[in-house]
Amino acid sequence: MNAHEIDYEIHGEEMQYVEIELDPQEGVVAESGSFMMMDTGIKMDTIFGDGSGQSEGILGKIFSAGKRILTGESLFMTVFQNIGQGKKKISFAAPYPGKIIPIDLTKYGGKFVCQKDAFLCAAKGVQVGVEFSRKLGRGLFGGEGFIMQKLEGDGLSFLHVGGTVARKELKVGELLKIDTGCLVGFTKEVKYDIEFVGGIRNTVFGGEGLFFATLQGPGVVYVQSLPFSRLAGRIIQSIPRQGGKSKGEGSILGGLGDILDGDNRF
């Protein structure tokens, strides 16, 4: 194996964290800000990109970091390596309520495509790259833009999803329609595209967006019940406006409530 072989345990229910056990000289690479705690004897280093191009000289490092700029992530990642004697443990926490799911790349042909902010950490040696959309419509309206992340290699990776996760195994030709924000990731065999919802009433009043994400098997697809954008939208709605009043849940009823309360400022 090119990637380090690591052991792990996931703790918690709604706010999970993953505890990874490292043998001497084993390492794990993680997004900045996901670290929770670790044993003495683990060394932390900040590196360009995912570290997969470190042996290729300065150009390899620059290319690795450049891929992360395209996905909107930080130039740097953090690698933690056990430099002590015996096994050491390190933990990484989920950024918001949801589930942490392990992805064994050896079971998925060495590649898994996921949304840009789903990656949490992985065994050192896993390559965190970019997956470009080859279709204009998918890039403009697919929810994830032209660029998604791809995880390549033969090690373990960990993704974080919002709310509850659903794992769907699609047969050959089987089609699944998903809200674009609820898509977490899929295996390399899955064909990913978008589809217009259709219908004037659906488009104007449906409230579910203009497009579905369509995924066609064979392959495995992961779906989340609570995208962060949806969670953030709910939080924004509940933030009090000037004067101490919060926004109404619906534009009509919310506005009517403001009028009845004597607040006619829209």
mmCIF file with all atom_site columns, C-alpha atoms in Angstrom, residues 10-202:
data_model
loop_
_atom_site.group_PDB
_atom_site.id
_atom_site.type_symbol
_atom_site.label_atom_id
_atom_site.label_alt_id
_atom_site.label_comp_id
_atom_site.label_asym_id
_atom_site.label_entity_id
_atom_site.label_seq_id
_atom_site.pdbx_PDB_ins_code
_atom_site.Cartn_x
_atom_site.Cartn_y
_atom_site.Cartn_z
_atom_site.occupancy
_atom_site.B_iso_or_equiv
_atom_site.pdbx_formal_charge
_atom_site.auth_seq_id
_atom_site.auth_comp_id
_atom_site.auth_asym_id
_atom_site.auth_atom_id
_atom_site.pdbx_PDB_model_num
ATOM 1   C CA . ILE A 1 10  ? -15.929 6.947  15.513  1.00 0.00 ? 10  ILE A CA 1
ATOM 2   C CA . HIS A 1 11  ? -17.451 8.374  18.702  1.00 0.00 ? 11  HIS A CA 1
ATOM 3   C CA . GLY A 1 12  ? -20.698 10.232 19.358  1.00 0.00 ? 12  GLY A CA 1
ATOM 4   C CA . GLU A 1 13  ? -24.062 10.558 17.683  1.00 0.00 ? 13  GLU A CA 1
ATOM 5   C CA . GLU A 1 14  ? -25.028 14.070 16.504  1.00 0.00 ? 14  GLU A CA 1
ATOM 6   C CA . MET A 1 15  ? -21.617 15.733 16.991  1.00 0.00 ? 15  MET A CA 1
ATOM 7   C CA . GLN A 1 16  ? -19.123 13.027 16.123  1.00 0.00 ? 16  GLN A CA 1
ATOM 8   C CA . TYR A 1 17  ? -15.364 12.780 16.166  1.00 0.00 ? 17  TYR A CA 1
ATOM 9   C CA . VAL A 1 18  ? -13.068 10.134 14.736  1.00 0.00 ? 18  VAL A CA 1
ATOM 10  C CA . GLU A 1 19  ? -10.203 8.721  16.836  1.00 0.00 ? 19  GLU A CA 1
ATOM 11  C CA . ILE A 1 20  ? -7.331  7.394  14.718  1.00 0.00 ? 20  ILE A CA 1
ATOM 12  C CA . GLU A 1 21  ? -4.664  5.042  16.046  1.00 0.00 ? 21  GLU A CA 1
ATOM 13  C CA . LEU A 1 22  ? -1.208  5.505  14.544  1.00 0.00 ? 22  LEU A CA 1
ATOM 14  C CA . ASP A 1 23  ? 1.628   3.008  14.669  1.00 0.00 ? 23  ASP A CA 1
ATOM 15  C CA . PRO A 1 24  ? 5.187   4.407  14.842  1.00 0.00 ? 24  PRO A CA 1
ATOM 16  C CA . GLN A 1 25  ? 5.945   6.500  11.702  1.00 0.00 ? 25  GLN A CA 1
ATOM 17  C CA . GLU A 1 26  ? 2.331   6.350  10.515  1.00 0.00 ? 26  GLU A CA 1
ATOM 18  C CA . GLY A 1 27  ? 0.644   9.626  9.656   1.00 0.00 ? 27  GLY A CA 1
ATOM 19  C CA . VAL A 1 28  ? -2.659  11.238 8.822   1.00 0.00 ? 28  VAL A CA 1
ATOM 20  C CA . VAL A 1 29  ? -3.401  14.387 6.802   1.00 0.00 ? 29  VAL A CA 1
ATOM 21  C CA . ALA A 1 30  ? -6.290  16.689 7.743   1.00 0.00 ? 30  ALA A CA 1
ATOM 22  C CA . GLU A 1 31  ? -7.985  19.952 6.881   1.00 0.00 ? 31  GLU A CA 1
ATOM 23  C CA . SER A 1 32  ? -6.931  22.933 8.980   1.00 0.00 ? 32  SER A CA 1
ATOM 24  C CA . GLY A 1 33  ? -9.258  23.436 11.931  1.00 0.00 ? 33  GLY A CA 1
ATOM 25  C CA . SER A 1 34  ? -10.462 19.837 12.269  1.00 0.00 ? 34  SER A CA 1
ATOM 26  C CA . PHE A 1 35  ? -7.951  18.783 14.953  1.00 0.00 ? 35  PHE A CA 1
ATOM 27  C CA . MET A 1 36  ? -9.409  17.895 18.377  1.00 0.00 ? 36  MET A CA 1
ATOM 28  C CA . MET A 1 37  ? -6.787  16.169 20.569  1.00 0.00 ? 37  MET A CA 1
ATOM 29  C CA . MET A 1 38  ? -3.764  13.871 20.413  1.00 0.00 ? 38  MET A CA 1
ATOM 30  C CA . ASP A 1 39  ? -1.314  11.867 22.519  1.00 0.00 ? 39  ASP A CA 1
ATOM 31  C CA . THR A 1 40  ? 2.214   12.993 23.266  1.00 0.00 ? 40  THR A CA 1
ATOM 32  C CA . GLY A 1 41  ? 4.642   11.727 20.656  1.00 0.00 ? 41  GLY A CA 1
ATOM 33  C CA . ILE A 1 42  ? 2.712   12.878 17.592  1.00 0.00 ? 42  ILE A CA 1
ATOM 34  C CA . LYS A 1 43  ? 4.389   15.567 15.507  1.00 0.00 ? 43  LYS A CA 1
ATOM 35  C CA . MET A 1 44  ? 2.357   18.183 13.630  1.00 0.00 ? 44  MET A CA 1
ATOM 36  C CA . ASP A 1 45  ? 3.586   19.741 10.388  1.00 0.00 ? 45  ASP A CA 1
ATOM 37  C CA . THR A 1 46  ? 1.910   22.229 8.039   1.00 0.00 ? 46  THR A CA 1
ATOM 38  C CA . ILE A 1 47  ? 2.435   21.333 4.389   1.00 0.00 ? 47  ILE A CA 1
ATOM 39  C CA . PHE A 1 48  ? 1.451   22.548 0.927   1.00 0.00 ? 48  PHE A CA 1
ATOM 40  C CA . GLY A 1 49  ? -1.518  20.626 -0.425  1.00 0.00 ? 49  GLY A CA 1
ATOM 41  C CA . ASP A 1 50  ? -2.066  17.039 0.655   1.00 0.00 ? 50  ASP A CA 1
ATOM 42  C CA . GLY A 1 51  ? 1.595   16.072 0.788   1.00 0.00 ? 51  GLY A CA 1
ATOM 43  C CA . SER A 1 52  ? 1.344   13.650 -2.124  1.00 0.00 ? 52  SER A CA 1
ATOM 44  C CA . GLY A 1 53  ? 3.733   15.717 -4.272  1.00 0.00 ? 53  GLY A CA 1
ATOM 45  C CA . GLN A 1 54  ? 6.346   16.339 -1.610  1.00 0.00 ? 54  GLN A CA 1
ATOM 46  C CA . SER A 1 55  ? 8.891   13.998 -3.229  1.00 0.00 ? 55  SER A CA 1
ATOM 47  C CA . GLU A 1 56  ? 8.580   15.772 -6.592  1.00 0.00 ? 56  GLU A CA 1
ATOM 48  C CA . GLY A 1 57  ? 10.408  18.909 -5.506  1.00 0.00 ? 57  GLY A CA 1
ATOM 49  C CA . ILE A 1 58  ? 9.184   22.496 -5.390  1.00 0.00 ? 58  ILE A CA 1
ATOM 50  C CA . LEU A 1 59  ? 7.075   22.127 -8.557  1.00 0.00 ? 59  LEU A CA 1
ATOM 51  C CA . GLY A 1 60  ? 5.237   19.154 -7.090  1.00 0.00 ? 60  GLY A CA 1
ATOM 52  C CA . LYS A 1 61  ? 4.472   21.109 -3.945  1.00 0.00 ? 61  LYS A CA 1
ATOM 53  C CA . ILE A 1 62  ? 3.246   24.145 -5.885  1.00 0.00 ? 62  ILE A CA 1
ATOM 54  C CA . PHE A 1 63  ? 1.018   21.987 -8.094  1.00 0.00 ? 63  PHE A CA 1
ATOM 55  C CA . SER A 1 64  ? -0.428  20.202 -5.062  1.00 0.00 ? 64  SER A CA 1
ATOM 56  C CA . ALA A 1 65  ? -1.207  23.519 -3.387  1.00 0.00 ? 65  ALA A CA 1
ATOM 57  C CA . GLY A 1 66  ? -2.647  24.978 -6.591  1.00 0.00 ? 66  GLY A CA 1
ATOM 58  C CA . LYS A 1 67  ? -5.255  22.215 -6.744  1.00 0.00 ? 67  LYS A CA 1
ATOM 59  C CA . ARG A 1 68  ? -6.541  23.305 -3.340  1.00 0.00 ? 68  ARG A CA 1
ATOM 60  C CA . ILE A 1 69  ? -6.939  26.923 -4.481  1.00 0.00 ? 69  ILE A CA 1
ATOM 61  C CA . LEU A 1 70  ? -9.305  25.720 -7.213  1.00 0.00 ? 70  LEU A CA 1
ATOM 62  C CA . THR A 1 71  ? -11.544 23.981 -4.659  1.00 0.00 ? 71  THR A CA 1
ATOM 63  C CA . GLY A 1 72  ? -11.692 27.087 -2.461  1.00 0.00 ? 72  GLY A CA 1
ATOM 64  C CA . GLU A 1 73  ? -9.728  25.447 0.358   1.00 0.00 ? 73  GLU A CA 1
ATOM 65  C CA . SER A 1 74  ? -6.658  26.698 2.188   1.00 0.00 ? 74  SER A CA 1
ATOM 66  C CA . LEU A 1 75  ? -3.253  26.393 0.542   1.00 0.00 ? 75  LEU A CA 1
ATOM 67  C CA . PHE A 1 76  ? -2.085  24.360 3.483   1.00 0.00 ? 76  PHE A CA 1
ATOM 68  C CA . MET A 1 77  ? -3.022  21.099 5.153   1.00 0.00 ? 77  MET A CA 1
ATOM 69  C CA . THR A 1 78  ? -1.773  19.590 8.385   1.00 0.00 ? 78  THR A CA 1
ATOM 70  C CA . VAL A 1 79  ? -0.049  16.224 8.676   1.00 0.00 ? 79  VAL A CA 1
ATOM 71  C CA . PHE A 1 80  ? 0.268   14.431 12.003  1.00 0.00 ? 80  PHE A CA 1
ATOM 72  C CA . GLN A 1 81  ? 2.872   11.676 12.353  1.00 0.00 ? 81  GLN A CA 1
ATOM 73  C CA . ASN A 1 82  ? 3.659   9.299  15.202  1.00 0.00 ? 82  ASN A CA 1
ATOM 74  C CA . ILE A 1 83  ? 7.349   9.825  15.945  1.00 0.00 ? 83  ILE A CA 1
ATOM 75  C CA . GLY A 1 84  ? 7.222   8.158  19.360  1.00 0.00 ? 84  GLY A CA 1
ATOM 76  C CA . GLN A 1 85  ? 7.324   4.592  20.596  1.00 0.00 ? 85  GLN A CA 1
ATOM 77  C CA . GLY A 1 86  ? 4.201   2.462  20.538  1.00 0.00 ? 86  GLY A CA 1
ATOM 78  C CA . LYS A 1 87  ? 0.719   3.290  19.287  1.00 0.00 ? 87  LYS A CA 1
ATOM 79  C CA . LYS A 1 88  ? -0.594  6.854  19.581  1.00 0.00 ? 88  LYS A CA 1
ATOM 80  C CA . LYS A 1 89  ? -4.098  8.251  19.148  1.00 0.00 ? 89  LYS A CA 1
ATOM 81  C CA . ILE A 1 90  ? -5.297  11.450 17.532  1.00 0.00 ? 90  ILE A CA 1
ATOM 82  C CA . SER A 1 91  ? -8.854  12.749 17.091  1.00 0.00 ? 91  SER A CA 1
ATOM 83  C CA . PHE A 1 92  ? -10.588 14.984 14.547  1.00 0.00 ? 92  PHE A CA 1
ATOM 84  C CA . ALA A 1 93  ? -14.003 16.566 15.124  1.00 0.00 ? 93  ALA A CA 1
ATOM 85  C CA . ALA A 1 94  ? -16.955 17.198 12.828  1.00 0.00 ? 94  ALA A CA 1
ATOM 86  C CA . PRO A 1 95  ? -17.488 20.939 12.103  1.00 0.00 ? 95  PRO A CA 1
ATOM 87  C CA . TYR A 1 96  ? -21.301 20.829 12.577  1.00 0.00 ? 96  TYR A CA 1
ATOM 88  C CA . PRO A 1 97  ? -24.038 18.265 13.440  1.00 0.00 ? 97  PRO A CA 1
ATOM 89  C CA . GLY A 1 98  ? -23.929 15.229 11.211  1.00 0.00 ? 98  GLY A CA 1
ATOM 90  C CA . LYS A 1 99  ? -22.067 11.986 10.637  1.00 0.00 ? 99  LYS A CA 1
ATOM 91  C CA . ILE A 1 100 ? -18.480 11.019 9.882   1.00 0.00 ? 100 ILE A CA 1
ATOM 92  C CA . ILE A 1 101 ? -18.221 8.263  7.277   1.00 0.00 ? 101 ILE A CA 1
ATOM 93  C CA . PRO A 1 102 ? -15.105 6.218  6.462   1.00 0.00 ? 102 PRO A CA 1
ATOM 94  C CA . ILE A 1 103 ? -14.283 5.704  2.787   1.00 0.00 ? 103 ILE A CA 1
ATOM 95  C CA . ASP A 1 104 ? -11.959 2.778  2.011   1.00 0.00 ? 104 ASP A CA 1
ATOM 96  C CA . LEU A 1 105 ? -10.597 3.693  -1.407  1.00 0.00 ? 105 LEU A CA 1
ATOM 97  C CA . THR A 1 106 ? -9.447  0.127  -2.067  1.00 0.00 ? 106 THR A CA 1
ATOM 98  C CA . LYS A 1 107 ? -13.119 -0.940 -2.178  1.00 0.00 ? 107 LYS A CA 1
ATOM 99  C CA . TYR A 1 108 ? -14.022 1.773  -4.705  1.00 0.00 ? 108 TYR A CA 1
ATOM 100 C CA . GLY A 1 109 ? -11.327 1.272  -7.315  1.00 0.00 ? 109 GLY A CA 1
ATOM 101 C CA . GLY A 1 110 ? -8.943  3.828  -5.805  1.00 0.00 ? 110 GLY A CA 1
ATOM 102 C CA . LYS A 1 111 ? -11.097 6.908  -6.455  1.00 0.00 ? 111 LYS A CA 1
ATOM 103 C CA . PHE A 1 112 ? -14.035 8.692  -4.833  1.00 0.00 ? 112 PHE A CA 1
ATOM 104 C CA . VAL A 1 113 ? -15.551 12.044 -5.874  1.00 0.00 ? 113 VAL A CA 1
ATOM 105 C CA . CYS A 1 114 ? -17.087 14.293 -3.197  1.00 0.00 ? 114 CYS A CA 1
ATOM 106 C CA . GLN A 1 115 ? -18.305 17.825 -2.588  1.00 0.00 ? 115 GLN A CA 1
ATOM 107 C CA . LYS A 1 116 ? -15.641 20.396 -1.790  1.00 0.00 ? 116 LYS A CA 1
ATOM 108 C CA . ASP A 1 117 ? -16.240 20.773 1.958   1.00 0.00 ? 117 ASP A CA 1
ATOM 109 C CA . ALA A 1 118 ? -16.915 17.102 2.807   1.00 0.00 ? 118 ALA A CA 1
ATOM 110 C CA . PHE A 1 119 ? -13.300 15.983 3.342   1.00 0.00 ? 119 PHE A CA 1
ATOM 111 C CA . LEU A 1 120 ? -12.189 15.756 6.984   1.00 0.00 ? 120 LEU A CA 1
ATOM 112 C CA . CYS A 1 121 ? -8.967  13.701 7.094   1.00 0.00 ? 121 CYS A CA 1
ATOM 113 C CA . ALA A 1 122 ? -7.228  10.722 5.512   1.00 0.00 ? 122 ALA A CA 1
ATOM 114 C CA . ALA A 1 123 ? -4.307  8.370  5.867   1.00 0.00 ? 123 ALA A CA 1
ATOM 115 C CA . LYS A 1 124 ? -1.082  9.942  4.706   1.00 0.00 ? 124 LYS A CA 1
ATOM 116 C CA . GLY A 1 125 ? -0.548  9.055  1.064   1.00 0.00 ? 125 GLY A CA 1
ATOM 117 C CA . VAL A 1 126 ? -4.120  9.630  -0.083  1.00 0.00 ? 126 VAL A CA 1
ATOM 118 C CA . GLN A 1 127 ? -4.212  12.275 -2.810  1.00 0.00 ? 127 GLN A CA 1
ATOM 119 C CA . VAL A 1 128 ? -6.772  15.068 -2.412  1.00 0.00 ? 128 VAL A CA 1
ATOM 120 C CA . GLY A 1 129 ? -7.267  16.499 -5.890  1.00 0.00 ? 129 GLY A CA 1
ATOM 121 C CA . VAL A 1 130 ? -9.897  18.216 -8.034  1.00 0.00 ? 130 VAL A CA 1
ATOM 122 C CA . GLU A 1 131 ? -12.550 16.786 -10.345 1.00 0.00 ? 131 GLU A CA 1
ATOM 123 C CA . PHE A 1 132 ? -13.568 19.142 -13.157 1.00 0.00 ? 132 PHE A CA 1
ATOM 124 C CA . SER A 1 133 ? -17.035 19.090 -14.647 1.00 0.00 ? 133 SER A CA 1
ATOM 125 C CA . ARG A 1 134 ? -16.964 18.545 -18.402 1.00 0.00 ? 134 ARG A CA 1
ATOM 126 C CA . LYS A 1 135 ? -20.501 19.816 -18.900 1.00 0.00 ? 135 LYS A CA 1
ATOM 127 C CA . LEU A 1 136 ? -21.388 23.509 -18.810 1.00 0.00 ? 136 LEU A CA 1
ATOM 128 C CA . GLY A 1 137 ? -24.876 22.945 -17.380 1.00 0.00 ? 137 GLY A CA 1
ATOM 129 C CA . ARG A 1 138 ? -23.623 20.696 -14.596 1.00 0.00 ? 138 ARG A CA 1
ATOM 130 C CA . GLY A 1 139 ? -20.962 23.242 -13.696 1.00 0.00 ? 139 GLY A CA 1
ATOM 131 C CA . LEU A 1 140 ? -23.342 26.211 -13.633 1.00 0.00 ? 140 LEU A CA 1
ATOM 132 C CA . PHE A 1 141 ? -26.337 24.609 -11.949 1.00 0.00 ? 141 PHE A CA 1
ATOM 133 C CA . GLY A 1 142 ? -25.071 21.452 -10.268 1.00 0.00 ? 142 GLY A CA 1
ATOM 134 C CA . GLY A 1 143 ? -24.729 23.028 -6.835  1.00 0.00 ? 143 GLY A CA 1
ATOM 135 C CA . GLU A 1 144 ? -21.007 22.251 -6.598  1.00 0.00 ? 144 GLU A CA 1
ATOM 136 C CA . GLY A 1 145 ? -19.877 24.343 -9.562  1.00 0.00 ? 145 GLY A CA 1
ATOM 137 C CA . PHE A 1 146 ? -17.313 23.155 -12.055 1.00 0.00 ? 146 PHE A CA 1
ATOM 138 C CA . ILE A 1 147 ? -15.033 21.656 -9.425  1.00 0.00 ? 147 ILE A CA 1
ATOM 139 C CA . MET A 1 148 ? -15.464 18.865 -6.906  1.00 0.00 ? 148 MET A CA 1
ATOM 140 C CA . GLN A 1 149 ? -12.851 17.083 -4.826  1.00 0.00 ? 149 GLN A CA 1
ATOM 141 C CA . LYS A 1 150 ? -11.519 13.650 -5.690  1.00 0.00 ? 150 LYS A CA 1
ATOM 142 C CA . LEU A 1 151 ? -9.784  11.287 -3.295  1.00 0.00 ? 151 LEU A CA 1
ATOM 143 C CA . GLU A 1 152 ? -7.342  8.866  -4.892  1.00 0.00 ? 152 GLU A CA 1
ATOM 144 C CA . GLY A 1 153 ? -5.134  6.128  -3.527  1.00 0.00 ? 153 GLY A CA 1
ATOM 145 C CA . ASP A 1 154 ? -5.429  2.955  -1.498  1.00 0.00 ? 154 ASP A CA 1
ATOM 146 C CA . GLY A 1 155 ? -6.008  4.244  2.025   1.00 0.00 ? 155 GLY A CA 1
ATOM 147 C CA . LEU A 1 156 ? -8.779  5.326  4.351   1.00 0.00 ? 156 LEU A CA 1
ATOM 148 C CA . SER A 1 157 ? -10.439 8.733  4.049   1.00 0.00 ? 157 SER A CA 1
ATOM 149 C CA . PHE A 1 158 ? -13.056 10.308 6.287   1.00 0.00 ? 158 PHE A CA 1
ATOM 150 C CA . LEU A 1 159 ? -15.884 12.546 5.121   1.00 0.00 ? 159 LEU A CA 1
ATOM 151 C CA . HIS A 1 160 ? -18.294 14.641 7.159   1.00 0.00 ? 160 HIS A CA 1
ATOM 152 C CA . VAL A 1 161 ? -21.946 14.886 6.110   1.00 0.00 ? 161 VAL A CA 1
ATOM 153 C CA . GLY A 1 162 ? -24.729 17.034 7.529   1.00 0.00 ? 162 GLY A CA 1
ATOM 154 C CA . GLY A 1 163 ? -27.607 15.392 9.386   1.00 0.00 ? 163 GLY A CA 1
ATOM 155 C CA . THR A 1 164 ? -28.149 11.719 8.561   1.00 0.00 ? 164 THR A CA 1
ATOM 156 C CA . VAL A 1 165 ? -26.355 9.905  5.750   1.00 0.00 ? 165 VAL A CA 1
ATOM 157 C CA . ALA A 1 166 ? -27.948 7.577  3.201   1.00 0.00 ? 166 ALA A CA 1
ATOM 158 C CA . ARG A 1 167 ? -25.831 5.117  1.216   1.00 0.00 ? 167 ARG A CA 1
ATOM 159 C CA . LYS A 1 168 ? -27.358 4.093  -2.104  1.00 0.00 ? 168 LYS A CA 1
ATOM 160 C CA . GLU A 1 169 ? -26.039 1.244  -4.247  1.00 0.00 ? 169 GLU A CA 1
ATOM 161 C CA . LEU A 1 170 ? -27.161 1.820  -7.816  1.00 0.00 ? 170 LEU A CA 1
ATOM 162 C CA . LYS A 1 171 ? -27.477 -1.012 -10.311 1.00 0.00 ? 171 LYS A CA 1
ATOM 163 C CA . VAL A 1 172 ? -26.496 -0.684 -13.956 1.00 0.00 ? 172 VAL A CA 1
ATOM 164 C CA . GLY A 1 173 ? -28.700 1.998  -15.525 1.00 0.00 ? 173 GLY A CA 1
ATOM 165 C CA . GLU A 1 174 ? -30.533 2.776  -12.265 1.00 0.00 ? 174 GLU A CA 1
ATOM 166 C CA . LEU A 1 175 ? -31.198 6.511  -11.887 1.00 0.00 ? 175 LEU A CA 1
ATOM 167 C CA . LEU A 1 176 ? -31.396 8.513  -8.657  1.00 0.00 ? 176 LEU A CA 1
ATOM 168 C CA . LYS A 1 177 ? -32.549 12.154 -8.426  1.00 0.00 ? 177 LYS A CA 1
ATOM 169 C CA . ILE A 1 178 ? -31.148 14.220 -5.522  1.00 0.00 ? 178 ILE A CA 1
ATOM 170 C CA . ASP A 1 179 ? -31.327 17.801 -4.342  1.00 0.00 ? 179 ASP A CA 1
ATOM 171 C CA . THR A 1 180 ? -28.048 19.304 -5.527  1.00 0.00 ? 180 THR A CA 1
ATOM 172 C CA . GLY A 1 181 ? -27.083 20.364 -1.991  1.00 0.00 ? 181 GLY A CA 1
ATOM 173 C CA . CYS A 1 182 ? -27.762 16.911 -0.527  1.00 0.00 ? 182 CYS A CA 1
ATOM 174 C CA . LEU A 1 183 ? -25.197 15.154 -2.710  1.00 0.00 ? 183 LEU A CA 1
ATOM 175 C CA . VAL A 1 184 ? -22.103 14.113 -0.713  1.00 0.00 ? 184 VAL A CA 1
ATOM 176 C CA . GLY A 1 185 ? -20.138 11.967 -3.126  1.00 0.00 ? 185 GLY A CA 1
ATOM 177 C CA . PHE A 1 186 ? -20.063 8.977  -5.444  1.00 0.00 ? 186 PHE A CA 1
ATOM 178 C CA . THR A 1 187 ? -17.775 6.318  -6.868  1.00 0.00 ? 187 THR A CA 1
ATOM 179 C CA . LYS A 1 188 ? -15.995 6.785  -10.169 1.00 0.00 ? 188 LYS A CA 1
ATOM 180 C CA . GLU A 1 189 ? -18.369 4.590  -12.198 1.00 0.00 ? 189 GLU A CA 1
ATOM 181 C CA . VAL A 1 190 ? -21.410 6.759  -11.439 1.00 0.00 ? 190 VAL A CA 1
ATOM 182 C CA . LYS A 1 191 ? -22.524 9.184  -14.159 1.00 0.00 ? 191 LYS A CA 1
ATOM 183 C CA . TYR A 1 192 ? -23.340 12.594 -12.658 1.00 0.00 ? 192 TYR A CA 1
ATOM 184 C CA . ASP A 1 193 ? -25.476 15.198 -14.391 1.00 0.00 ? 193 ASP A CA 1
ATOM 185 C CA . ILE A 1 194 ? -28.294 17.684 -13.674 1.00 0.00 ? 194 ILE A CA 1
ATOM 186 C CA . GLU A 1 195 ? -31.939 17.818 -14.736 1.00 0.00 ? 195 GLU A CA 1
ATOM 187 C CA . PHE A 1 196 ? -34.308 20.761 -14.931 1.00 0.00 ? 196 PHE A CA 1
ATOM 188 C CA . VAL A 1 197 ? -37.239 20.392 -12.526 1.00 0.00 ? 197 VAL A CA 1
ATOM 189 C CA . GLY A 1 198 ? -39.728 21.587 -15.147 1.00 0.00 ? 198 GLY A CA 1
ATOM 190 C CA . GLY A 1 199 ? -43.153 23.183 -14.836 1.00 0.00 ? 199 GLY A CA 1
ATOM 191 C CA . ILE A 1 200 ? -43.920 26.843 -14.128 1.00 0.00 ? 200 ILE A CA 1
ATOM 192 C CA . ARG A 1 201 ? -45.460 26.184 -10.722 1.00 0.00 ? 201 ARG A CA 1
ATOM 193 C CA . ASN A 1 202 ? -42.601 23.911 -9.687  1.00 0.00 ? 202 ASN A CA 1
#
